[in-house]
Coordinates of C-alpha atoms in Angstrom, one line a residue:
Chain A
M13 CA 48.5 78.6 189.5
S14 CA 51.2 76.0 189.7
D15 CA 48.7 73.3 190.3
Q16 CA 46.8 74.0 187.1
V17 CA 47.3 71.1 184.8
L18 CA 47.1 71.2 181.1
A19 CA 46.0 67.8 179.8
T20 CA 47.5 67.0 176.4
D21 CA 46.3 64.4 174.0
T22 CA 48.2 62.3 171.5
L23 CA 46.2 62.4 168.3
A24 CA 46.7 60.3 165.2
T25 CA 46.9 63.2 162.7
P26 CA 49.7 64.3 160.4
A27 CA 51.8 66.7 162.3
N28 CA 51.5 69.6 159.9
S29 CA 47.8 70.0 160.1
L30 CA 48.2 70.9 163.7
L31 CA 49.7 74.2 162.5
D32 CA 46.2 75.4 161.5
P33 CA 44.6 76.9 164.6
L34 CA 41.2 75.8 163.2
A35 CA 42.2 72.3 162.5
S36 CA 39.7 69.7 163.6
A37 CA 42.4 68.1 165.7
W38 CA 42.4 71.1 168.0
Q39 CA 38.6 71.0 168.4
Q40 CA 39.0 67.7 170.2
A41 CA 41.8 68.7 172.5
D42 CA 41.1 69.8 176.1
E43 CA 41.4 73.5 176.8
L44 CA 42.4 75.2 180.0
G45 CA 42.0 78.9 180.9
I46 CA 45.2 80.5 182.4
E47 CA 45.1 83.7 184.2
L48 CA 47.7 86.3 183.2
I49 CA 48.8 89.3 185.2
P50 CA 50.9 92.4 184.3
T51 CA 54.6 92.1 184.9
P52 CA 55.8 94.1 187.9
L53 CA 57.0 97.6 187.3
D54 CA 59.9 97.4 189.7
K55 CA 61.4 94.5 187.7
Q56 CA 61.6 96.5 184.5
P57 CA 65.4 96.8 183.9
S58 CA 65.8 100.4 183.2
A59 CA 64.9 103.6 185.0
Y60 CA 63.5 105.0 181.8
I61 CA 60.9 102.2 181.5
Q62 CA 60.1 102.4 185.2
T63 CA 59.5 106.1 185.0
S64 CA 57.7 106.3 181.7
W65 CA 55.3 103.4 182.5
S66 CA 54.7 104.5 186.1
D67 CA 51.5 106.3 185.2
K68 CA 50.3 103.7 182.6
T69 CA 48.6 100.4 182.9
W70 CA 49.6 97.3 180.9
G71 CA 48.9 93.6 180.9
L72 CA 45.8 94.2 178.9
I73 CA 45.3 90.5 178.2
N74 CA 44.3 88.9 181.4
Q75 CA 43.5 85.4 180.2
V76 CA 44.8 82.9 177.7
F77 CA 43.2 79.5 176.8
V78 CA 45.7 76.8 176.0
K79 CA 45.6 73.4 174.4
A80 CA 48.6 71.2 173.9
V81 CA 49.3 68.1 171.8
Q82 CA 52.2 65.9 171.4
A83 CA 52.9 64.6 167.8
S84 CA 56.0 62.5 167.0
D85 CA 58.9 64.4 168.6
S86 CA 57.1 67.7 168.5
L87 CA 55.0 69.6 170.9
A88 CA 52.2 71.7 169.5
V89 CA 50.6 74.4 171.7
H90 CA 47.4 76.3 170.7
L91 CA 46.8 79.6 172.4
R92 CA 43.7 81.7 172.2
W93 CA 43.1 85.1 173.7
R94 CA 40.6 87.9 173.3
C95 CA 41.8 90.9 171.4
D96 CA 39.5 93.7 170.3
T97 CA 42.1 95.8 168.5
P98 CA 44.6 93.5 166.8
V99 CA 47.9 94.8 165.5
R100 CA 48.8 92.4 162.8
N101 CA 52.3 93.7 162.0
I102 CA 54.7 96.5 162.8
H103 CA 53.4 98.9 160.1
D104 CA 54.7 102.1 161.5
I105 CA 57.6 103.4 163.6
N106 CA 55.4 103.8 166.7
V107 CA 53.4 100.6 166.3
Y108 CA 54.0 97.3 168.2
A109 CA 52.6 94.0 167.0
D110 CA 50.6 91.5 169.1
A111 CA 52.8 88.6 170.3
C112 CA 52.9 85.6 172.6
A113 CA 55.6 83.4 174.0
L114 CA 56.1 80.1 175.8
M115 CA 58.8 79.6 178.4
F116 CA 60.3 76.1 179.3
P117 CA 63.1 75.5 181.8
A118 CA 66.1 74.5 179.7
S119 CA 66.6 71.4 181.8
S120 CA 62.9 70.3 181.7
G121 CA 62.5 66.8 180.5
N122 CA 60.9 65.1 183.5
A123 CA 61.3 68.0 185.9
A124 CA 58.4 68.5 188.1
V125 CA 57.2 72.0 188.7
S126 CA 57.7 71.7 192.4
S127 CA 61.5 71.1 191.9
L128 CA 62.0 74.3 190.0
N129 CA 62.9 77.7 191.3
P130 CA 59.5 79.3 191.3
D131 CA 60.9 82.7 190.4
L132 CA 62.2 81.6 187.0
P133 CA 59.3 83.1 185.0
Q134 CA 59.5 86.4 186.8
S135 CA 63.3 86.6 186.4
M136 CA 63.4 85.2 182.9
G137 CA 65.5 82.3 184.0
S138 CA 68.9 82.6 185.8
E139 CA 72.5 81.8 185.2
S140 CA 72.1 78.4 186.8
S141 CA 68.6 77.7 185.4
P142 CA 68.3 79.0 181.9
V143 CA 65.0 79.0 180.1
N144 CA 64.1 78.2 176.5
L145 CA 61.6 80.5 174.7
W146 CA 59.3 80.1 171.8
Y147 CA 58.2 83.5 170.5
W148 CA 55.5 84.4 168.0
R149 CA 54.9 87.9 166.8
A150 CA 52.0 88.9 164.4
G151 CA 53.4 89.7 161.0
A152 CA 56.8 88.3 161.5
V153 CA 58.2 86.0 158.9
A154 CA 58.9 83.2 161.3
P155 CA 58.7 82.4 165.0
L156 CA 61.9 82.6 167.1
I157 CA 63.6 80.3 169.4
G158 CA 65.5 81.9 172.3
E159 CA 67.2 81.3 175.6
A160 CA 67.4 83.5 178.6
K161 CA 69.4 83.5 181.9
G162 CA 67.8 86.5 183.5
I163 CA 65.9 89.6 182.7
G164 CA 67.4 91.4 179.6
T165 CA 69.5 88.4 178.5
V166 CA 67.3 86.9 175.9
T167 CA 69.4 85.6 172.9
R168 CA 67.5 84.7 169.8
E169 CA 68.7 81.8 167.6
S170 CA 69.2 82.8 164.0
D171 CA 67.9 79.4 163.1
A172 CA 64.3 78.6 164.1
N173 CA 65.4 74.9 164.5
G174 CA 62.2 73.5 163.4
L175 CA 59.9 75.8 165.3
Q176 CA 56.8 76.7 163.3
A177 CA 53.9 79.0 164.1
S178 CA 50.6 80.1 162.6
G179 CA 48.4 82.9 163.8
L180 CA 44.9 83.8 163.0
W181 CA 42.7 86.7 164.2
Q182 CA 39.0 86.3 163.9
A183 CA 35.9 87.0 166.0
E184 CA 37.9 89.4 168.2
E185 CA 40.4 86.8 169.3
W186 CA 43.8 85.6 168.3
Q187 CA 44.4 81.9 167.8
V188 CA 48.1 81.0 167.6
V189 CA 49.7 77.6 167.2
L190 CA 53.4 77.1 168.1
M191 CA 54.8 73.8 167.2
G192 CA 58.4 72.7 167.6
P193 CA 60.7 69.8 168.4
M194 CA 60.4 68.6 171.9
P195 CA 61.9 65.1 171.9
G196 CA 61.8 62.7 174.7
L197 CA 58.2 63.5 175.7
M198 CA 56.2 60.5 176.8
G199 CA 52.8 60.0 178.2
G200 CA 52.7 60.7 181.9
D201 CA 55.5 63.2 181.8
T202 CA 55.0 66.7 183.0
L203 CA 56.3 69.7 181.2
P204 CA 56.5 73.0 183.0
V205 CA 55.5 76.0 180.8
A206 CA 55.0 79.7 181.5
F207 CA 53.1 82.1 179.2
A208 CA 53.4 85.7 178.0
V209 CA 51.2 87.8 175.8
W210 CA 51.8 91.3 174.5
A211 CA 48.9 93.6 173.4
G212 CA 50.5 95.6 170.6
S213 CA 47.6 98.2 170.7
H214 CA 48.9 99.2 174.1
A215 CA 52.5 99.5 173.0
E216 CA 53.4 96.4 175.0
R217 CA 56.8 94.9 174.2
A218 CA 59.9 93.7 176.0
G219 CA 59.1 93.3 179.8
I220 CA 55.8 95.3 179.4
K221 CA 53.4 92.3 179.0
S222 CA 51.0 89.9 180.6
F223 CA 52.5 86.7 182.0
T224 CA 52.2 83.8 184.3
P225 CA 54.5 84.5 187.2
T226 CA 55.0 80.8 187.8
F227 CA 55.1 77.7 185.6
C228 CA 52.0 75.7 184.8
D229 CA 52.2 72.0 184.9
L230 CA 51.6 70.4 181.5
R231 CA 50.9 66.7 181.9
L232 CA 50.9 64.5 178.9
S233 CA 48.2 61.9 178.7
T234 CA 49.1 58.3 177.9
P235 CA 49.2 57.8 174.1
A236 CA 46.6 55.4 172.8
G237 CA 48.1 51.9 172.0
D238 CA 51.4 52.6 173.8
A239 CA 52.8 49.3 175.0
G240 CA 55.2 51.0 177.4
Chain B
M29 CA 77.5 96.5 163.6
S30 CA 78.6 94.9 166.8
S31 CA 81.9 95.6 168.3
T32 CA 84.2 93.7 170.6
S33 CA 84.8 96.8 172.6
T34 CA 84.0 96.6 176.2
S35 CA 81.4 98.9 177.6
T36 CA 81.2 100.4 180.9
R37 CA 77.7 101.1 182.2
H38 CA 77.3 102.6 185.6
P39 CA 74.0 102.4 187.5
S40 CA 73.8 106.2 187.5
G41 CA 74.0 106.2 183.7
A42 CA 77.3 108.1 183.7
V43 CA 79.9 106.0 181.8
E44 CA 83.6 106.3 181.7
A45 CA 85.7 106.7 178.5
Q46 CA 89.4 107.0 178.3
N47 CA 89.3 109.5 175.4
Q48 CA 86.4 111.5 174.2
F49 CA 85.8 111.8 170.4
A50 CA 83.9 115.1 169.9
M51 CA 82.8 117.5 167.2
V52 CA 82.3 121.2 167.0
F53 CA 80.0 122.7 164.4
D54 CA 80.4 126.4 163.6
L55 CA 76.9 127.7 163.0
N56 CA 78.4 130.9 161.5
K57 CA 79.5 128.9 158.5
C58 CA 76.8 126.3 157.9
L59 CA 75.3 126.9 154.5
G60 CA 72.4 124.5 154.9
C61 CA 73.6 122.8 151.7
Q62 CA 73.0 119.3 153.1
T63 CA 76.2 118.0 151.5
C64 CA 76.8 116.4 154.9
S65 CA 73.4 114.7 154.8
I66 CA 74.1 113.3 151.4
A67 CA 77.6 112.2 152.3
C68 CA 76.1 110.2 155.2
K69 CA 73.3 108.8 153.1
T70 CA 75.6 107.7 150.4
Q71 CA 77.8 106.1 152.9
W72 CA 75.4 104.4 155.2
T73 CA 71.6 104.7 154.6
R74 CA 70.8 103.4 151.2
G75 CA 68.7 100.3 151.1
Q76 CA 68.3 97.5 153.7
G77 CA 65.5 99.4 155.4
R78 CA 67.5 102.6 155.9
D79 CA 66.2 104.6 153.0
A80 CA 64.1 106.9 155.2
M81 CA 66.9 107.5 157.7
W82 CA 68.8 110.7 157.9
W83 CA 71.6 110.0 160.5
N84 CA 72.8 113.5 159.7
I85 CA 70.2 116.1 158.9
V86 CA 70.3 119.9 158.8
N87 CA 67.2 121.8 160.0
T88 CA 66.3 125.4 159.9
L89 CA 65.8 127.0 163.2
P90 CA 63.4 128.4 164.5
G91 CA 61.4 125.4 163.3
K92 CA 59.9 122.1 164.3
G93 CA 62.8 120.1 163.1
T94 CA 63.0 116.4 162.2
P95 CA 60.9 114.5 163.2
R96 CA 58.2 117.2 163.6
D97 CA 58.5 118.8 167.1
A98 CA 61.7 116.8 167.6
F99 CA 62.9 118.7 170.7
S100 CA 59.4 118.7 172.3
L101 CA 58.9 115.0 172.4
G102 CA 60.4 114.3 175.8
G103 CA 63.3 112.1 176.6
G104 CA 66.5 113.1 178.3
Y105 CA 66.5 113.9 182.0
A106 CA 65.2 116.5 184.3
D107 CA 66.9 116.9 187.7
G108 CA 68.6 113.6 187.1
E109 CA 65.4 111.6 186.5
P110 CA 64.6 110.2 183.0
L111 CA 61.7 111.9 181.2
A112 CA 59.2 109.8 179.2
G113 CA 59.4 110.4 175.5
E114 CA 57.0 110.0 172.6
L115 CA 57.5 108.5 169.2
P116 CA 55.8 110.0 166.1
G117 CA 54.8 107.9 163.2
R118 CA 56.5 107.5 159.9
K119 CA 54.8 110.4 158.2
D120 CA 56.1 112.8 160.9
W121 CA 59.7 111.5 160.5
G122 CA 59.5 111.7 156.7
E123 CA 59.2 108.6 154.5
A124 CA 61.6 107.8 151.7
W125 CA 59.3 109.4 149.1
D126 CA 58.8 108.0 145.6
Y127 CA 59.2 110.6 142.8
A128 CA 57.8 108.7 139.9
H129 CA 61.0 109.2 137.9
E130 CA 59.9 106.7 135.3
R131 CA 56.7 108.5 134.6
V132 CA 58.3 111.9 134.4
F133 CA 61.3 111.1 132.4
Y134 CA 60.3 108.1 130.3
R135 CA 56.6 108.3 129.8
S136 CA 55.8 107.6 126.2
G137 CA 53.2 109.3 124.1
D138 CA 52.9 112.1 121.6
A139 CA 54.0 115.7 122.5
D140 CA 50.5 117.0 123.2
T141 CA 49.7 114.3 125.8
Q142 CA 53.1 114.0 127.2
W143 CA 53.8 117.5 128.4
N144 CA 50.3 118.7 129.3
Q145 CA 49.7 116.2 132.1
P146 CA 49.1 117.9 135.4
D147 CA 51.4 115.5 137.3
N148 CA 54.3 115.8 134.9
Y149 CA 56.8 116.8 137.6
L150 CA 58.8 115.0 140.3
K151 CA 55.9 114.9 142.8
P152 CA 56.9 113.3 146.1
M153 CA 54.5 110.5 147.2
Q154 CA 54.3 108.6 150.4
R155 CA 54.0 104.8 150.6
D156 CA 50.2 105.0 150.5
G157 CA 50.3 107.3 147.4
S158 CA 49.4 110.4 149.3
A159 CA 51.3 113.7 149.3
P160 CA 53.6 114.2 152.3
H161 CA 52.9 116.9 155.0
W162 CA 56.2 116.6 156.8
G163 CA 59.7 115.4 156.0
P164 CA 63.3 116.1 156.9
N165 CA 64.0 119.8 157.1
W166 CA 60.5 120.5 156.0
E167 CA 60.6 124.1 157.2
E168 CA 63.8 124.9 155.4
D169 CA 64.5 128.7 155.2
M170 CA 61.2 129.6 156.8
G171 CA 62.7 130.6 160.2
G172 CA 61.1 133.2 162.4
G173 CA 60.1 136.8 162.5
E174 CA 58.4 138.9 159.8
Y175 CA 60.3 140.6 157.0
P176 CA 62.5 142.7 157.4
H177 CA 63.0 141.3 160.9
S178 CA 63.2 137.7 159.7
Y179 CA 65.9 135.5 161.2
F180 CA 67.0 131.9 161.0
F181 CA 70.1 129.7 161.0
Y182 CA 70.9 126.1 160.0
L183 CA 71.4 123.5 162.6
P184 CA 73.1 120.2 161.6
L185 CA 72.4 117.2 163.8
V186 CA 74.2 113.9 164.3
C187 CA 74.4 111.5 167.2
M188 CA 75.7 113.6 170.1
N189 CA 77.7 110.7 171.6
C190 CA 76.4 111.8 175.0
A191 CA 78.5 111.1 178.1
K192 CA 75.3 110.5 179.9
P193 CA 73.3 108.8 177.1
A194 CA 69.6 108.5 177.8
C195 CA 69.4 105.9 175.0
L196 CA 71.9 103.6 176.7
E197 CA 70.2 103.8 180.0
A198 CA 66.7 103.2 178.5
C199 CA 67.5 99.9 176.8
P200 CA 66.4 97.0 178.9
R201 CA 68.8 94.7 177.1
D202 CA 72.0 96.7 177.3
S203 CA 72.0 96.8 173.5
I204 CA 73.6 100.2 173.5
Y205 CA 77.1 100.7 174.7
R206 CA 79.7 103.4 175.0
R207 CA 83.2 102.6 173.8
Q208 CA 86.0 103.1 176.4
E209 CA 88.5 104.1 173.8
D210 CA 86.6 107.1 172.4
G211 CA 83.3 107.5 174.1
I212 CA 81.4 106.8 170.9
V213 CA 77.9 105.4 171.6
L214 CA 76.7 102.5 169.5
I215 CA 73.7 100.2 169.1
D216 CA 74.6 96.5 169.0
E217 CA 72.4 95.4 166.1
D218 CA 72.8 91.7 167.1
R219 CA 71.3 92.5 170.5
C220 CA 68.7 95.0 169.5
H221 CA 65.1 93.6 169.5
G222 CA 63.5 96.8 168.2
Y223 CA 61.7 97.8 171.4
R224 CA 62.4 101.5 170.7
F225 CA 62.7 102.7 174.2
C226 CA 66.0 104.3 173.2
M227 CA 64.2 106.2 170.5
E228 CA 61.7 107.7 173.1
A229 CA 64.6 108.4 175.4
C230 CA 66.8 110.4 173.0
P231 CA 65.9 114.0 173.5
Y232 CA 67.3 115.0 170.2
K233 CA 65.4 112.2 168.4
R234 CA 68.5 111.1 166.5
I235 CA 67.7 107.3 166.6
Y236 CA 65.8 105.8 163.7
F237 CA 63.7 102.6 163.3
N238 CA 64.5 100.0 160.6
E239 CA 61.1 98.5 159.9
E240 CA 62.5 95.8 157.7
R241 CA 64.9 94.5 160.4
V242 CA 62.9 95.6 163.4
I243 CA 66.0 97.3 165.0
A244 CA 67.0 100.8 165.9
Q245 CA 69.8 102.5 164.0
K246 CA 71.6 105.8 164.1
C247 CA 74.7 107.8 163.3
I248 CA 77.8 105.7 164.1
S249 CA 80.3 108.6 164.0
C250 CA 81.7 106.7 161.0
Y251 CA 83.7 104.7 163.5
P252 CA 85.1 102.3 160.9
R253 CA 86.7 105.3 159.2
L254 CA 87.9 106.8 162.6
E255 CA 89.6 103.5 163.4
A256 CA 91.4 103.8 160.0
G257 CA 92.4 107.4 160.8
V258 CA 89.8 108.9 158.4
A259 CA 87.4 111.6 159.4
P260 CA 83.7 111.1 159.2
A261 CA 82.1 111.5 155.8
C262 CA 80.0 114.5 156.9
V263 CA 83.1 116.2 158.2
R264 CA 85.3 115.7 155.1
Q265 CA 82.7 116.7 152.6
C266 CA 81.5 119.8 154.3
P267 CA 82.2 122.7 151.9
G268 CA 81.5 125.3 154.6
R269 CA 84.5 124.0 156.5
M270 CA 82.4 124.2 159.6
R271 CA 83.0 120.8 161.2
H272 CA 85.9 120.2 163.6
V273 CA 86.7 116.8 165.0
G274 CA 89.1 115.6 167.5
F275 CA 89.4 114.5 171.1
L276 CA 88.0 116.7 173.8
N277 CA 90.7 115.6 176.2
D278 CA 93.5 116.5 173.8
P279 CA 94.7 120.0 174.9
E280 CA 96.1 120.6 171.4
S281 CA 92.8 119.9 169.6
H282 CA 90.4 122.4 168.1
I283 CA 87.8 120.8 170.3
H284 CA 89.5 121.5 173.5
K285 CA 90.4 125.0 172.6
L286 CA 86.9 125.9 171.3
V287 CA 85.0 124.2 174.2
N288 CA 87.2 124.6 177.2
Q289 CA 89.6 127.4 176.4
W290 CA 87.8 130.0 174.3
R291 CA 84.4 128.7 175.5
V292 CA 82.7 129.5 172.3
A293 CA 81.5 126.0 171.5
L294 CA 78.4 125.1 173.5
P295 CA 76.2 122.0 174.0
L296 CA 72.7 122.0 172.4
R297 CA 69.9 122.1 174.9
P298 CA 72.0 121.5 178.0
D299 CA 68.7 121.2 179.9
F300 CA 68.3 117.7 178.5
E301 CA 71.1 116.7 180.9
V302 CA 72.7 114.1 178.6
A303 CA 76.1 115.8 178.4
P304 CA 76.4 115.8 174.6
R305 CA 79.8 115.7 172.9
V306 CA 78.8 117.6 169.8
Y307 CA 79.2 121.3 170.4
Y308 CA 78.0 124.4 168.5
V309 CA 79.6 127.7 167.9
P310 CA 76.5 129.9 168.1
P311 CA 75.6 132.1 165.1
S312 CA 76.4 135.8 165.1
L313 CA 73.4 136.8 163.1
P314 CA 72.5 140.1 161.4
T315 CA 71.7 143.0 163.6
A316 CA 68.2 144.1 164.4
F317 CA 66.4 147.0 162.7
N318 CA 65.0 149.9 164.7
E319 CA 61.6 151.6 164.1
A320 CA 63.2 153.9 161.6
G321 CA 64.6 150.9 159.6
E322 CA 68.2 151.6 160.6
F323 CA 70.6 149.0 162.0
D324 CA 70.3 148.7 165.8
E325 CA 73.7 147.2 166.6
S326 CA 72.9 146.8 170.2
R327 CA 71.0 143.7 169.6
S328 CA 70.8 140.7 167.2
R329 CA 67.9 140.1 165.0
F330 CA 67.7 136.6 166.4
P331 CA 66.2 137.0 169.9
I332 CA 68.9 136.3 172.5
E333 CA 66.3 134.5 174.7
Q334 CA 65.8 131.9 171.9
L335 CA 69.5 131.4 171.6
E336 CA 69.8 131.0 175.4
D337 CA 67.0 128.3 175.2
L338 CA 69.0 126.5 172.6
F339 CA 72.6 126.8 173.9
G340 CA 72.3 127.8 177.6
P341 CA 73.1 131.0 179.5
E342 CA 76.7 131.2 178.2
V343 CA 75.7 132.0 174.6
G344 CA 75.8 135.7 175.1
A345 CA 79.4 135.5 176.4
A346 CA 80.4 133.2 173.5
L347 CA 79.0 135.6 171.0
S348 CA 80.8 138.5 172.6
T349 CA 84.1 136.6 172.5
I350 CA 83.6 135.9 168.8
E351 CA 82.7 139.5 168.0
A352 CA 85.7 140.8 170.0
E353 CA 88.1 138.4 168.2
R354 CA 86.6 139.3 164.8
Q355 CA 87.1 143.0 165.6
K356 CA 90.7 142.4 166.4
V357 CA 91.4 141.0 163.0
A358 CA 89.3 143.8 161.4
D359 CA 91.5 146.3 163.1
G360 CA 94.6 144.7 161.6
G361 CA 95.5 142.4 164.4
T362 CA 95.6 138.6 164.7
S363 CA 93.4 136.2 166.5
A364 CA 94.1 132.5 167.3
L365 CA 90.3 131.9 167.6
M366 CA 89.6 133.4 164.2
D367 CA 92.4 131.3 162.7
I368 CA 90.8 128.1 164.2
L369 CA 87.3 129.0 163.0
I370 CA 88.3 130.2 159.5
A371 CA 90.3 127.0 159.0
H372 CA 92.7 128.4 156.4
N373 CA 94.1 124.9 156.2
W374 CA 91.3 122.4 155.6
Q375 CA 93.2 119.5 157.2
D376 CA 93.3 121.3 160.5
L377 CA 89.6 120.6 160.9
L378 CA 90.1 116.9 160.9
G379 CA 92.1 116.6 164.1
P380 CA 94.1 113.3 164.0
F381 CA 91.8 111.8 161.3
T382 CA 93.7 113.1 158.3
K383 CA 94.0 110.0 156.2
D384 CA 92.4 109.9 152.8
P385 CA 89.4 107.5 152.6
G386 CA 90.7 106.5 149.2
A387 CA 93.6 104.8 150.9
M388 CA 91.2 102.6 153.1
A389 CA 91.0 98.9 152.4
R390 CA 87.7 98.3 150.8
P391 CA 85.5 95.2 150.7
T392 CA 85.0 93.4 147.4
A393 CA 82.6 95.4 145.3
D394 CA 79.1 94.0 145.4
K395 CA 77.9 94.5 141.8
T396 CA 74.4 93.2 142.7
R397 CA 73.7 96.2 144.9
A398 CA 71.8 99.0 143.3

């Protein structure tokens, strides 16, 4: 999975229109299918979760389709996954909403996937290698930016710091755009990113989810007209 | 409500506390008046997504409790292993019903139309406009048995401040901690992400979900009051004088004497294996009737097996102790146990928390709050 490459395009469109998952700009972008697997049970950080989920299955969503675009100092990522029974918000005490997240190594920049600890997505980062997170949940007022240094250590920023998101469910699939500041990206750079998706209809939340156990290599294509 | 207290969490789930704040509820004196529930609600659960929460509730037993089937929804432990729990939906917890006060009290119109409407009463309505079919203490006073053999008692419930808290162990983020200074178990609202594993894991189903903030919340043992030397609101306001508070490890406390010395204060559902620190003096209920309709003083109207299910095998001995001590006084003697339980002096119920809440420093009044 680590040698899957997500080609990104630099498109001459106003940044905000990219928030619309149906925007024409997205129709022109290359899309890649990413396989997702359930998180391992033995890494769930409480005996209660390990016991209560031992006879259940999770990781309902086994594939996500991704497009990524760089615009100004922002990165916009479009995710699409099949979902027959959407949960659009937390409308009851025992209801869990659909959600997705992106994980970036905190010290990404020009880091190549091969130089990263391959266990980072499985361990949610580490003390020496924290990860940044962009998190979208259906029905939530705003997306969340977070950081993690290991399983169970996610801290969410109170300020979204420019991260925006938009989600749309139609034709039995979710389409979600996450767009946030990611300065310093240039054509030819690679950006490691891992993915997670939660199927709310199956009570998935926290570490009970579908994910990519390793980073995917997001390579930015050279912008048109770039003299550098 | 985060705290700077350090927490100790052992892999086994058992945590250490230097002192143990504990409570004893005397079920012989609970009136089921719900003053405690309202004291708590007035203090903590108005607005901000907490309207439907009853951090303190009093249910009639036998009964399904709050939420419906509360003690049959799993959680806790069996032979040391965590048990999976279920979470019911909002309607089985009980919503914060709307009573259409405006329409009932202020509807305009002439006398004929105003008072002849079929819905001219405080009709509870759920969020979707439908009538409720469950709520807190829904089965009040129904109890068990058939008249004249009917039986019931009132069971108040708060956070048990368990010494082996299933909620703390269940949380994958360590958002629940136990305070070293007094063993009080608290949810760190800054850490909580609303996963609700704790709610499944609590066998007493005492943790609530705040849908507005997407976090779990529960009784906090009025810890800001305790830190100021003031007893919890439910304790101070109980007109039945049935709530004792103090430290379990203080040999002079009512708690220690009732739990460890007299052994009349028992944990609720010890089979949950969470070592709760709220104890109950079991109710000495009316005697049974025999076939001829006469009192059969050899047995209680409340089946002893049901009391054993609730309070464990020691309940019979606890009831015998209470009865023997009561008889001493009836025969003209004295009983230190009866003196404790009667609580001639109300302040004695409060343990070391005897300060008046009126003397507490208060935040600036927020006049914008309803």
